Amino acid sequence: HRDLHSFPTRRSSDLVNIKRDAWGINAYSFKLRSVGKTIFFNMWCQGEMAGVIGADSEFIFLLDNDSTVSLKSKGVQGCEVGDGKKWATHEYYITLDNLTQLLLHKTKSIRKYLSDGYVDNAFKDSWNEDFNNLMKVFLREYEDKVEKK
């Protein structure tokens, strides 16, 4: 059983990292996309991080230097429930400065604010390399796209 399954393709918009916690209860998938110069961080989740988020909800990365990177939600977003499980796809705004900080430092944990509180989860060391690769591929494509305009 592996902690991380990675499915790289040619475009970062298709690059998905699925992470499962040690108990297999929670699963996460991260993607990046852009519209013009606006960049979005997408998180698909199953388990305790799935829930309703508000227009001002934050997603926070705690980094290895004890600094944080905070993302703001794109708006009110819900979740789905079925077969005794909860899942959601939530989208947040992310800046180039945020991406740079995430590339320069390892993520220790993540915090996701929901409408009824927040959930903290450890970010496994083994996830950082693939997470950084996702950001590197996206940034290359983003810079190429922006330069062409």
Coordinates of C-alpha atoms in Angstrom, one line a residue:
H1 CA 0.0 0.0 0.0
R2 CA 1.5 3.3 -1.1
D3 CA 0.8 6.7 0.6
L4 CA 0.7 8.5 -2.7
H5 CA -0.5 7.7 -6.2
S6 CA 0.5 10.1 -8.9
F7 CA -1.0 10.3 -12.3
P8 CA 1.2 12.8 -14.3
T9 CA 0.1 13.8 -17.8
R10 CA 1.3 16.5 -20.2
R11 CA -0.8 19.3 -18.7
S12 CA -0.8 20.4 -15.1
S13 CA -4.5 20.8 -15.3
D14 CA -4.6 17.0 -15.6
L15 CA -2.0 16.4 -12.9
V16 CA -3.6 14.9 -9.9
N17 CA -2.1 13.7 -6.6
I18 CA -4.2 11.5 -4.5
K19 CA -3.2 11.2 -0.9
R20 CA -4.7 8.9 1.8
D21 CA -4.1 9.1 5.5
A22 CA -2.7 6.1 7.4
W23 CA -6.2 4.8 8.1
G24 CA -7.6 5.2 4.6
I25 CA -10.4 7.4 6.0
N26 CA -9.4 10.7 4.4
A27 CA -8.3 11.2 0.8
Y28 CA -7.1 14.4 -0.9
S29 CA -6.4 15.4 -4.5
F30 CA -4.8 18.7 -5.5
K31 CA -4.9 20.6 -8.8
L32 CA -3.9 24.0 -10.1
R33 CA -5.6 25.9 -12.9
S34 CA -5.6 29.5 -14.2
V35 CA -8.0 31.7 -16.0
G36 CA -6.1 34.6 -17.4
K37 CA -3.7 35.7 -14.7
T38 CA -5.9 34.4 -11.9
I39 CA -4.7 31.1 -10.3
F40 CA -6.9 28.6 -8.5
F41 CA -6.0 25.8 -6.1
N42 CA -8.5 23.0 -6.2
M43 CA -8.8 20.4 -3.5
W44 CA -11.0 17.3 -3.8
C45 CA -11.4 15.6 -0.5
Q46 CA -13.2 12.7 1.1
G47 CA -13.6 12.4 4.8
E48 CA -13.4 14.9 7.6
M49 CA -12.2 17.8 5.3
A50 CA -15.3 17.5 3.2
G51 CA -17.9 20.0 4.2
V52 CA -19.5 23.3 3.3
I53 CA -17.1 26.3 3.1
G54 CA -18.0 29.9 3.2
A55 CA -17.1 32.8 0.9
D56 CA -14.2 33.8 3.2
S57 CA -13.1 30.3 4.3
E58 CA -9.4 29.8 4.4
F59 CA -7.1 26.9 3.5
I60 CA -3.8 27.2 5.4
F61 CA -0.5 25.4 4.8
L62 CA 1.9 25.3 7.9
L63 CA 5.4 25.2 6.5
D64 CA 8.7 23.7 7.8
N65 CA 9.9 27.2 8.8
D66 CA 6.7 27.7 10.9
S67 CA 5.4 30.3 8.5
T68 CA 2.0 29.9 6.9
V69 CA 0.4 30.3 3.4
S70 CA -3.3 31.2 3.5
L71 CA -5.6 30.8 0.6
K72 CA -9.2 32.3 0.4
S73 CA -12.1 30.4 -1.0
K74 CA -13.6 31.3 -4.3
G75 CA -17.1 31.5 -2.7
V76 CA -19.6 29.4 -0.8
Q77 CA -19.1 25.7 -1.8
G78 CA -20.9 22.6 -0.7
C79 CA -20.2 18.9 -0.3
E80 CA -21.8 15.6 -1.4
V81 CA -22.9 12.7 0.8
G82 CA -23.5 9.1 -0.3
D83 CA -22.8 5.6 0.8
G84 CA -21.9 6.8 4.3
K85 CA -19.1 9.1 2.9
K86 CA -18.7 12.8 2.4
W87 CA -16.7 14.3 -0.4
A88 CA -16.2 17.8 -1.9
T89 CA -14.3 19.8 -4.5
H90 CA -13.3 23.2 -3.2
E91 CA -11.5 26.0 -5.1
Y92 CA -9.3 28.7 -3.6
Y93 CA -7.5 31.7 -5.0
I94 CA -3.7 31.3 -4.9
T95 CA -1.0 33.9 -5.8
L96 CA 2.4 33.5 -7.4
D97 CA 3.9 34.5 -4.1
N98 CA 2.0 31.7 -2.3
L99 CA 3.2 29.2 -4.9
T100 CA 6.8 30.3 -4.5
Q101 CA 6.6 29.9 -0.7
L102 CA 5.1 26.4 -1.1
L103 CA 8.0 25.5 -3.5
L104 CA 10.7 26.9 -1.1
H105 CA 9.4 25.0 2.0
K106 CA 8.0 21.7 2.9
T107 CA 4.4 21.5 4.1
K108 CA 4.1 20.2 7.7
S109 CA 0.3 20.3 8.0
I110 CA -2.8 21.7 6.4
R111 CA -5.9 23.4 8.0
K112 CA -9.2 23.7 6.2
Y113 CA -11.9 26.0 7.6
L114 CA -15.4 24.7 7.1
S115 CA -18.7 26.4 7.9
D116 CA -18.8 24.6 11.3
G117 CA -15.1 24.9 12.4
Y118 CA -11.8 23.7 11.0
V119 CA -9.9 20.5 10.4
D120 CA -6.2 20.0 10.7
N121 CA -4.3 17.2 9.0
A122 CA -0.6 16.3 9.0
F123 CA 1.0 16.5 5.5
K124 CA 3.2 13.5 5.1
D125 CA 6.9 14.1 4.1
S126 CA 6.5 11.7 1.2
W127 CA 3.8 13.9 -0.3
N128 CA 6.0 17.1 -0.6
E129 CA 8.0 16.0 -3.6
D130 CA 5.0 15.2 -5.8
F131 CA 3.2 18.3 -4.5
N132 CA 6.1 20.5 -5.4
N133 CA 6.3 18.8 -8.9
L134 CA 2.7 19.7 -9.5
M135 CA 3.5 23.3 -8.7
K136 CA 6.6 23.4 -10.9
V137 CA 4.8 21.9 -13.9
F138 CA 2.0 24.4 -13.4
L139 CA 4.3 27.4 -13.0
R140 CA 6.2 26.5 -16.3
E141 CA 2.9 26.3 -18.2
Y142 CA 1.5 29.4 -16.5
E143 CA 4.6 31.5 -17.3
D144 CA 4.5 30.3 -21.0
K145 CA 0.8 31.2 -21.2
V146 CA 1.3 34.6 -19.7
E147 CA 4.3 35.4 -21.9
K148 CA 2.4 34.5 -25.1
K149 CA -0.3 37.1 -24.3

